[in-house]
mmCIF file of C-alpha atoms and ligand atoms in Angstrom:
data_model
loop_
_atom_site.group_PDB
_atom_site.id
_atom_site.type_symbol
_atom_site.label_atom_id
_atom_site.label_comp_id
_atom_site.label_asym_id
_atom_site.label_seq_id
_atom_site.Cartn_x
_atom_site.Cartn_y
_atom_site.Cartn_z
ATOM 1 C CA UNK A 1 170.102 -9.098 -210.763
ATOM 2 C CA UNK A 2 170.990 -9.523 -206.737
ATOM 3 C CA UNK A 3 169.634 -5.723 -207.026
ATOM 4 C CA UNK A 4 166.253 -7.027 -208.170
ATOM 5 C CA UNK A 5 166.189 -9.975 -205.813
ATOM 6 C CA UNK A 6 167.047 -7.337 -202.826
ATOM 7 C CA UNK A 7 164.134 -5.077 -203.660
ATOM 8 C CA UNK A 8 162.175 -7.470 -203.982
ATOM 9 C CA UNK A 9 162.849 -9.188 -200.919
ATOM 10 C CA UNK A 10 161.931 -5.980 -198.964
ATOM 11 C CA UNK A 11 159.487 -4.557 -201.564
ATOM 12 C CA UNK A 12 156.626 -6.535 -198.947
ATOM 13 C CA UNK A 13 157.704 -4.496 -195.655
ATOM 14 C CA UNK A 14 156.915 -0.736 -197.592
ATOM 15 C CA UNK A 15 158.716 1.509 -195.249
ATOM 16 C CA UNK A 16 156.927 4.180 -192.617
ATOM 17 C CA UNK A 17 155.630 7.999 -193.667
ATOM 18 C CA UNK A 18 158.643 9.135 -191.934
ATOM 19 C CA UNK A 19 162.190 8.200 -190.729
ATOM 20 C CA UNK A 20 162.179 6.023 -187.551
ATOM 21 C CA UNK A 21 163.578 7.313 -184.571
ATOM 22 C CA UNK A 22 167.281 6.522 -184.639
ATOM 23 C CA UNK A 23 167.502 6.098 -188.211
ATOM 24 C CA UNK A 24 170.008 9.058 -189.547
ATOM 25 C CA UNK A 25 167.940 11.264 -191.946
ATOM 26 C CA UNK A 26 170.997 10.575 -194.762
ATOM 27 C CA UNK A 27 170.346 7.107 -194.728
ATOM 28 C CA UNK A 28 166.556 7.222 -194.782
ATOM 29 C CA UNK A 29 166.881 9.582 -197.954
ATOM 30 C CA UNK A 30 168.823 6.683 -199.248
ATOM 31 C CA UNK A 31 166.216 3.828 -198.419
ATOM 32 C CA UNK A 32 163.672 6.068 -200.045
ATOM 33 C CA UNK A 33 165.011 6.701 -203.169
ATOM 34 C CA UNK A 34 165.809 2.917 -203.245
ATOM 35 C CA UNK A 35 162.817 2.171 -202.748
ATOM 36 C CA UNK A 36 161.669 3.795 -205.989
ATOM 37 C CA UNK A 37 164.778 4.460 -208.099
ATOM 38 C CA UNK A 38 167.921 2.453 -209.350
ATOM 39 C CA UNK A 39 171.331 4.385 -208.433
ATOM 40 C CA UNK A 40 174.727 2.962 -208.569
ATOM 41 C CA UNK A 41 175.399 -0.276 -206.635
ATOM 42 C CA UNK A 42 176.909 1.401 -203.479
ATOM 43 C CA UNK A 43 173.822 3.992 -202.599
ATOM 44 C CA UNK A 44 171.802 1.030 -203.482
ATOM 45 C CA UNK A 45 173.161 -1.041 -200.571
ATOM 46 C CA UNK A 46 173.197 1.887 -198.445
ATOM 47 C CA UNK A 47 170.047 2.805 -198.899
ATOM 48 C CA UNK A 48 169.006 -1.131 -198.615
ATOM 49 C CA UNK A 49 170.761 -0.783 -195.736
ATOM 50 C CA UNK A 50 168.970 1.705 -194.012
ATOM 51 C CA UNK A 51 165.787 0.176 -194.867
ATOM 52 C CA UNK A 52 167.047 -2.706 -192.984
ATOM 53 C CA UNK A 53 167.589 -0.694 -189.770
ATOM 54 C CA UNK A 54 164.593 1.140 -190.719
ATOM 55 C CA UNK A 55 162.510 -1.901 -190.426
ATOM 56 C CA UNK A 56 164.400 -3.389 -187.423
ATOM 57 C CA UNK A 57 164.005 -0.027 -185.445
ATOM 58 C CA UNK A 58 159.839 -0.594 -186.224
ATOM 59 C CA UNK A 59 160.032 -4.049 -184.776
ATOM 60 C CA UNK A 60 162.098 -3.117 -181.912
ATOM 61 C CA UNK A 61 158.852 -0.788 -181.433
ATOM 62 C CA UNK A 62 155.832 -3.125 -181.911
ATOM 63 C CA UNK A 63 157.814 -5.490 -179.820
ATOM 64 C CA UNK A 64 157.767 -2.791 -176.769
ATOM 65 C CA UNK A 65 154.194 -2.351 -177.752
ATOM 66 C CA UNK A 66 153.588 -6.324 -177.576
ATOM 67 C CA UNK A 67 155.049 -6.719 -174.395
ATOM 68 C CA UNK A 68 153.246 -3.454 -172.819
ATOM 69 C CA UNK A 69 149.699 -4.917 -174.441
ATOM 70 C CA UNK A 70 150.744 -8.410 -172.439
ATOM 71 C CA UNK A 71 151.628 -6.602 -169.224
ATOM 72 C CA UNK A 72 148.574 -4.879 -169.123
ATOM 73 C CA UNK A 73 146.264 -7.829 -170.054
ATOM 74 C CA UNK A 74 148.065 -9.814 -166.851
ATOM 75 C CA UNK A 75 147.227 -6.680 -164.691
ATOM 76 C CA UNK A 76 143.729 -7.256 -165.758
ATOM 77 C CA UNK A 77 143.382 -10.615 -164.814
ATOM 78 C CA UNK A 78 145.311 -10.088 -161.876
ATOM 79 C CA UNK A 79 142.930 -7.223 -161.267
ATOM 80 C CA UNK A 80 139.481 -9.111 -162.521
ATOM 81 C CA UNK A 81 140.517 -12.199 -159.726
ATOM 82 C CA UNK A 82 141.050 -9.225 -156.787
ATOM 83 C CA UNK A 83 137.618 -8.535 -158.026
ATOM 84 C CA UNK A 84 135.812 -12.096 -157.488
ATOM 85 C CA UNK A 85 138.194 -12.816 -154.383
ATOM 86 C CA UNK A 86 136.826 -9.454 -152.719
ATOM 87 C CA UNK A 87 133.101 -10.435 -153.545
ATOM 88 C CA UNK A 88 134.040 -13.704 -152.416
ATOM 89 C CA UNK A 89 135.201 -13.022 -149.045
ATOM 90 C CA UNK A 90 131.717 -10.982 -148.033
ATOM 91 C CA UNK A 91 129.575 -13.825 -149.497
ATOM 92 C CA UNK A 92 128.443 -16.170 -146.770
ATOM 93 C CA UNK A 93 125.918 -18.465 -149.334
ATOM 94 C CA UNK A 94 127.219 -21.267 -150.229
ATOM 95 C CA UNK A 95 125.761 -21.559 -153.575
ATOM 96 C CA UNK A 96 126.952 -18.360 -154.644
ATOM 97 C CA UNK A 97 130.531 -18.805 -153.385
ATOM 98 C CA UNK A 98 130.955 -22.171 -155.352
ATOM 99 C CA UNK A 99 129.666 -19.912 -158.394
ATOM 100 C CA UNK A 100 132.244 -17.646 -157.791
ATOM 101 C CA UNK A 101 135.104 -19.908 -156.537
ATOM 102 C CA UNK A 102 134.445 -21.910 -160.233
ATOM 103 C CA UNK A 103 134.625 -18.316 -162.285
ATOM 104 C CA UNK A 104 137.885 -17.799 -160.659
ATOM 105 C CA UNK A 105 139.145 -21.568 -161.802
ATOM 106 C CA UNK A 106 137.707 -20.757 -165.011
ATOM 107 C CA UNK A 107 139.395 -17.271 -165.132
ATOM 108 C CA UNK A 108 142.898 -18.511 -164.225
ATOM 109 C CA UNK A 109 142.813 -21.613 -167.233
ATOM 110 C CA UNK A 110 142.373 -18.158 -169.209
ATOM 111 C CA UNK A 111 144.901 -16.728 -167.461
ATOM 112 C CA UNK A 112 147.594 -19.210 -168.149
ATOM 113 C CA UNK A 113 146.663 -19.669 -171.680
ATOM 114 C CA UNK A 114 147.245 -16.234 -172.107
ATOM 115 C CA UNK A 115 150.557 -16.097 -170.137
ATOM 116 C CA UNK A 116 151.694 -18.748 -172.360
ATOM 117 C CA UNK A 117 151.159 -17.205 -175.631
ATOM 118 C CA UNK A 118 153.094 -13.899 -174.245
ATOM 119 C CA UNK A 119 155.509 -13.312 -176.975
ATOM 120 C CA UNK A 120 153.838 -15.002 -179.427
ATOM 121 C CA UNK A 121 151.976 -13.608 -182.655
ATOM 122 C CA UNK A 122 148.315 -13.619 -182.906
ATOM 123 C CA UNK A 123 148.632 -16.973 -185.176
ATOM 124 C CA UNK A 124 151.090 -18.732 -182.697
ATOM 125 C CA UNK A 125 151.363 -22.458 -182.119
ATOM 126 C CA UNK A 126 151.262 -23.563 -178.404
ATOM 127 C CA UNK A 127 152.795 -26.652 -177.084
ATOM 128 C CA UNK A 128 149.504 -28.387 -176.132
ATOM 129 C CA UNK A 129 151.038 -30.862 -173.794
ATOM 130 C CA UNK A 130 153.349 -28.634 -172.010
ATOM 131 C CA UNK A 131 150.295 -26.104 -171.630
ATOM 132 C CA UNK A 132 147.967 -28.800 -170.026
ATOM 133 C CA UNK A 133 150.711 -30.119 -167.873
ATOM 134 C CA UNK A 134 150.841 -26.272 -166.385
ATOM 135 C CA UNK A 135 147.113 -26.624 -165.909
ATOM 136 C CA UNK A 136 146.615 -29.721 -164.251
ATOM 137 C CA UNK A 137 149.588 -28.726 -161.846
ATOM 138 C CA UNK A 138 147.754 -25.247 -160.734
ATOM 139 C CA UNK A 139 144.052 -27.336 -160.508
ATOM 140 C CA UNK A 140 145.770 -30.057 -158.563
ATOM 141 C CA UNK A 141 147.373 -27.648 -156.264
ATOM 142 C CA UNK A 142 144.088 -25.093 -155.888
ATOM 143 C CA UNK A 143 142.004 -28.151 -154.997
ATOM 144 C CA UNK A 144 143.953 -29.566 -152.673
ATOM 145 C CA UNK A 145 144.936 -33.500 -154.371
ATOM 146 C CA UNK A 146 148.210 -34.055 -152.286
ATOM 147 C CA UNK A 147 146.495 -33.046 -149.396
ATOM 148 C CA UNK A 148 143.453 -35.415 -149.591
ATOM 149 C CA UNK A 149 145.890 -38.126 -150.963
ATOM 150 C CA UNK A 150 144.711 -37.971 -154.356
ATOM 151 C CA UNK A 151 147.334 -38.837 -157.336
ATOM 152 C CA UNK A 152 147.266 -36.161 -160.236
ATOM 153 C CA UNK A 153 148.994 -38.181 -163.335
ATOM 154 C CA UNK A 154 149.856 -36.062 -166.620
ATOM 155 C CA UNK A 155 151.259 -37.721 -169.104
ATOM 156 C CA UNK A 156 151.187 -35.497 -172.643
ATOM 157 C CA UNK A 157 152.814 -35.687 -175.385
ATOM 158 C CA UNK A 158 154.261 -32.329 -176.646
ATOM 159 C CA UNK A 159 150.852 -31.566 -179.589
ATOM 160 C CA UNK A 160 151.369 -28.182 -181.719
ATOM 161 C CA UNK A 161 148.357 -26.602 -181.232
ATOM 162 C CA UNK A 162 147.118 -23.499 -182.789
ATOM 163 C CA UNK A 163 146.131 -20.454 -179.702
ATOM 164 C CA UNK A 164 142.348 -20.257 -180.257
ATOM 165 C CA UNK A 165 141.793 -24.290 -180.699
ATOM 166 C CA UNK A 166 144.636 -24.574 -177.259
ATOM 167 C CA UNK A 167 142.369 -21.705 -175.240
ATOM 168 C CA UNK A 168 139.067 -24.567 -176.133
ATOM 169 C CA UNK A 169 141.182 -27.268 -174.568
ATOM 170 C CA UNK A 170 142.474 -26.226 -171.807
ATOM 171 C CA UNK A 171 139.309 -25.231 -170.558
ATOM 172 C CA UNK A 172 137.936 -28.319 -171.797
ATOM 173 C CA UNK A 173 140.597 -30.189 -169.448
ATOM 174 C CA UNK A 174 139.884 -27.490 -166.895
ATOM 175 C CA UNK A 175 136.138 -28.492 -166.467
ATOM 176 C CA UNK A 176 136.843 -32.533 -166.352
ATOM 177 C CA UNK A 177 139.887 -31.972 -163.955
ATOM 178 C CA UNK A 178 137.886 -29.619 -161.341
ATOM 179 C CA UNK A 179 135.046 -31.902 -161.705
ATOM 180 C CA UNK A 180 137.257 -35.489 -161.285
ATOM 181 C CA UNK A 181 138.552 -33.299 -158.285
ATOM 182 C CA UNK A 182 135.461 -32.512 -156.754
ATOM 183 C CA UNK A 183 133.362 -35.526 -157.111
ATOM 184 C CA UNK A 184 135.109 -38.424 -157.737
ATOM 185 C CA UNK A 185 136.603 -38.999 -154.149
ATOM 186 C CA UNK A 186 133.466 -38.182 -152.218
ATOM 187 C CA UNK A 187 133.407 -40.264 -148.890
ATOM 188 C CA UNK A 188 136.873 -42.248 -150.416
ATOM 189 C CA UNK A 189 140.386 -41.146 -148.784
ATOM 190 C CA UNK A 190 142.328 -41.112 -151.558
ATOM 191 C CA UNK A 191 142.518 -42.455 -155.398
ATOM 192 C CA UNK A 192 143.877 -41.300 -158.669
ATOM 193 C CA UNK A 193 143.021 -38.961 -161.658
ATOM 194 C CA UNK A 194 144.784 -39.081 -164.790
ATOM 195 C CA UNK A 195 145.262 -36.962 -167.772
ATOM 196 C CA UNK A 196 146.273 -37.916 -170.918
ATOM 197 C CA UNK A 197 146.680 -36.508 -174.352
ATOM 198 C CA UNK A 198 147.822 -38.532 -177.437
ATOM 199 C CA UNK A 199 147.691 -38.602 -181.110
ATOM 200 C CA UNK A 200 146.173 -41.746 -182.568
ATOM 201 C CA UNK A 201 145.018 -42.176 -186.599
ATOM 202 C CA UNK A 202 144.674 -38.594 -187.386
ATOM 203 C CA UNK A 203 143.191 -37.575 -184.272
ATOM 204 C CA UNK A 204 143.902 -35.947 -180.857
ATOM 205 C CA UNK A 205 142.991 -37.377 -178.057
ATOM 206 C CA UNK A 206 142.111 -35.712 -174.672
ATOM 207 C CA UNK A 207 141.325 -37.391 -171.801
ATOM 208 C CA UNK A 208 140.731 -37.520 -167.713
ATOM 209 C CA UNK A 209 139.769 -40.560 -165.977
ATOM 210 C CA UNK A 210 139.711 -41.278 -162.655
ATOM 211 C CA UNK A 211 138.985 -44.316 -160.326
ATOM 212 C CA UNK A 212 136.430 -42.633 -158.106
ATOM 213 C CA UNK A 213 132.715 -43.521 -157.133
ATOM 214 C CA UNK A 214 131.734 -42.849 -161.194
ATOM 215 C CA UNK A 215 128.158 -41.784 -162.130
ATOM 216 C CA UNK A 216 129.355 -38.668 -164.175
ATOM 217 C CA UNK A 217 126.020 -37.870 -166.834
ATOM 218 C CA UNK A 218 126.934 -37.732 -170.378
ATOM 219 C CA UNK A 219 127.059 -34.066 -171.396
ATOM 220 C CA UNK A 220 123.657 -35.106 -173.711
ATOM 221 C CA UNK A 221 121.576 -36.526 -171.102
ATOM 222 C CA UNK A 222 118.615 -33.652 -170.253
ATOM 223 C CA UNK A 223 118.458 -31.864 -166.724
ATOM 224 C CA UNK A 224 121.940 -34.344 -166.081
ATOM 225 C CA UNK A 225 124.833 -32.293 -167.033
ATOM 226 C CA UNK A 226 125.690 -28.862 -165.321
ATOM 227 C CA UNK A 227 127.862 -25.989 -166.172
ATOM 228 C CA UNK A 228 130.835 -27.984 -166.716
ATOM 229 C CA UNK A 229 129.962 -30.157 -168.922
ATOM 230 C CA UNK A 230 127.447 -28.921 -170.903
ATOM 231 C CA UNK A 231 130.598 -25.889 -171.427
ATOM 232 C CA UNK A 232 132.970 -29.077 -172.342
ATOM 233 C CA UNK A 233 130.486 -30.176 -174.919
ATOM 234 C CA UNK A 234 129.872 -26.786 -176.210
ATOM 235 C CA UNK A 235 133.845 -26.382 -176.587
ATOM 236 C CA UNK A 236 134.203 -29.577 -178.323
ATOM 237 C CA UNK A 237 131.681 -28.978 -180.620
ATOM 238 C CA UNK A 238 133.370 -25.830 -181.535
ATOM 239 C CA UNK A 239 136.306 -28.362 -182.763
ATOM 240 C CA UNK A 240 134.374 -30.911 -184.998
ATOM 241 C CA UNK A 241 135.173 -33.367 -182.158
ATOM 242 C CA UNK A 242 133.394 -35.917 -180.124
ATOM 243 C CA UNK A 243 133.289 -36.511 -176.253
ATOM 244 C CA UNK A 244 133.049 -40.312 -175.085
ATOM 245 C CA UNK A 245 132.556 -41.203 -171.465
ATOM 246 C CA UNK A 246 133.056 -44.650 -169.658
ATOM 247 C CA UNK A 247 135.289 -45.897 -167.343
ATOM 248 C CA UNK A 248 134.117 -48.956 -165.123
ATOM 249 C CA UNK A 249 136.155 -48.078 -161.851
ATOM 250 C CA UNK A 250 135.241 -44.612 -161.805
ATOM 251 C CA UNK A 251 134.602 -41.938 -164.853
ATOM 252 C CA UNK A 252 136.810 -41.733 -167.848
ATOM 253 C CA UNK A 253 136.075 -38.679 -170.724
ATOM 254 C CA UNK A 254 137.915 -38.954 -174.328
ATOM 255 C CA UNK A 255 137.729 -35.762 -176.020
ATOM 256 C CA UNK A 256 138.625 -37.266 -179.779
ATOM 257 C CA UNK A 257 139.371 -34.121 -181.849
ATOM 258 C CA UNK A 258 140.340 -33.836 -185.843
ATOM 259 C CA UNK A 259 143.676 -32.899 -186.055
ATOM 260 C CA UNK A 260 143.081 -31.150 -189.005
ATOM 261 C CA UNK A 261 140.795 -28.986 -186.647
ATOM 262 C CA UNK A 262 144.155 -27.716 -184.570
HETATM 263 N N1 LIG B 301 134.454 -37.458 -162.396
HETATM 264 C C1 LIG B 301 133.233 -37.475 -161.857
HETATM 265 N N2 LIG B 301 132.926 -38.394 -160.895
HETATM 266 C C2 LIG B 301 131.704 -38.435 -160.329
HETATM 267 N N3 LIG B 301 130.705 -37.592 -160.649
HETATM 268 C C3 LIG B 301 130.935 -36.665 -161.562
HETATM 269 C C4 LIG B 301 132.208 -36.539 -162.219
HETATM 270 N N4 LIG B 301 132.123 -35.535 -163.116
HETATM 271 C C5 LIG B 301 130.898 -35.033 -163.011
HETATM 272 N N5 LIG B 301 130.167 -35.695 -162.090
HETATM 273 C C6 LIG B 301 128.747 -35.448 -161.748
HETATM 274 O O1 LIG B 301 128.166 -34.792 -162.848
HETATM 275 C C7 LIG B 301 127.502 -33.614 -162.446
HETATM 276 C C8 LIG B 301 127.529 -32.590 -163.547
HETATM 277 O O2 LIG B 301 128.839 -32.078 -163.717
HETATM 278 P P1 LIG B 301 129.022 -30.631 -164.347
HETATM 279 O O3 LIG B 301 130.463 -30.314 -164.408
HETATM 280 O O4 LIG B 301 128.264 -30.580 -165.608
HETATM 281 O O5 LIG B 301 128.281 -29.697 -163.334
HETATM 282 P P2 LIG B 301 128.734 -29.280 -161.893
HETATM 283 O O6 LIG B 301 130.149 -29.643 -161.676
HETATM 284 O O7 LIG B 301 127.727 -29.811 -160.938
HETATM 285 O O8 LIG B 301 128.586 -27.725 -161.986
HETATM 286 P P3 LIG B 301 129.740 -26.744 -162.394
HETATM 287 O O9 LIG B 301 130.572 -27.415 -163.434
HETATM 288 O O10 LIG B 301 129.111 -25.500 -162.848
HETATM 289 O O11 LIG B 301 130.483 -26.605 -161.126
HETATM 290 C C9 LIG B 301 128.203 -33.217 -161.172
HETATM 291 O O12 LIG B 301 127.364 -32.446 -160.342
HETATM 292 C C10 LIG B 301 128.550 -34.544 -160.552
HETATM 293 O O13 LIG B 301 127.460 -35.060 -159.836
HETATM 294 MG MG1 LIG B 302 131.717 -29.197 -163.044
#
């Protein structure tokens, strides 16, 4: 009977052509004849045994591979930002170096979503709030808010959130953040932006307000919205969920998504 229950509890993980490296060839002539054949209960545990190490010696490997596959995607980024930073520093128009300034914004919120599911499998759950407080650290930093005497609040509340659906909000966040940053506080000294995320009745909800000069167009309105937001309504789409603005003193966006969406 625990024989049974043994195979079967490895029968899912069918073992490689040949013997692992490290795995004594003995032992993996034992795990294969388990595999198909009864025997008496000693060879069978041996043999389990070695199909146990067998396995573990295969994960040891696609772990290595894993972490090599990460590595290398960080050197790109790394290597895609040299890129933009080395166009950047020829390019005298200022159109075209706020184009390229943005991609590299856009390209790090990539960047740290990726360096936060290191380690993870392709299905892995992200802390949400943990991932957004990251983010709104690095924007506030890159765009200067201590310096200009602006406030960067993040209060989140730690949100299991599947990879693809966290990738759509934290550039989502990234886009209202950068443009809070940038706009808000024109001709002001100082003032405050705050992020928030929150679960209320079955729903997530994202969202950046600020008390600046307001006047930020609702991601619908024609020829109004730019990149930024016509991206964040794009995104949210993606997730079934809606986008409010308002915000009297200044601008306020709620992203409201489904949770069943996450
Ligand atoms: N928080 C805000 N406060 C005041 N104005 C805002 C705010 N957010 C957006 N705006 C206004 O809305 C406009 C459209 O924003 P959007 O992000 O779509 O485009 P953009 O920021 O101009 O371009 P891009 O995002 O490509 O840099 C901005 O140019 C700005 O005038
Ligand atoms: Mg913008």
């Amino acid at each position: 009977m625990w024989r049974d229950l043994l195979r079967r509890a490895v029968a899912p993980f069918p073992l490689p052509a040949a013997a692992p490296a490290g795995t004594a060839g003995s032992a993996w002539a034992l795990a294969c004849a388990a595999a198909g054949n009864g025997g008496d209960d000693e060879s069978e545990t041996a043999a389990l045994r070695a199909r146990v190490a067998a396995l573990e010696a295969e994960l040891g490997r696609a772990e290595l591979l894993l972490r090599e596959t990460n590595h290398r995607a960080k050197n790109a980024f790394a290597t895609i930002a040299s890129l933009v930073a080395i166009e950047l520093a020829d390019i005298r128009d200022p159109k075209a170096r706020e184009v390229l300034q943005l991609t590299q914004e856009r390209l790090s919120a990539v960047a740290l979503v990726h360096q936060a599911l290191q380690g993870s499998s392709e299905d892995a759950v992200l802390d949400l709030g943990a991932l957004l407080k990251r983010l709104g650290g690095a924007v506030a930093f890159s765009m200067g808010a201590e310096e200009r005497g602006i406030e960067v609040r993040i209060a989140t509340q730690p949100v299991p959130v599947e990879a693809g659906a966290a990738l759509t909000l934290a550039l989502v966040a990234n886009e209202l953040l950068t443009n809070a940053l940038k706009y808000a506080f024109t001709g002001r000294s100082g003032g405050c932006v705050e992020l928030t995320l929150r679960r209320r009745a079955g729903r997530l909800l994202l969202r950046v307000k600020d008390d600046g000069i307001g006047s930020a167009p609702a991601p619908g309105r024609r020829g109004a919205a730019g990149t930024g937001l016509t991206l964040v309504r794009r995104l949210a789409e993606q997730l079934g969920a809606r986008v409010r603005f308002g915000g009297r003193d200044g601008t306020s966006v709620t992203v409201s998504i489904p949770c069943g969406a996450l």
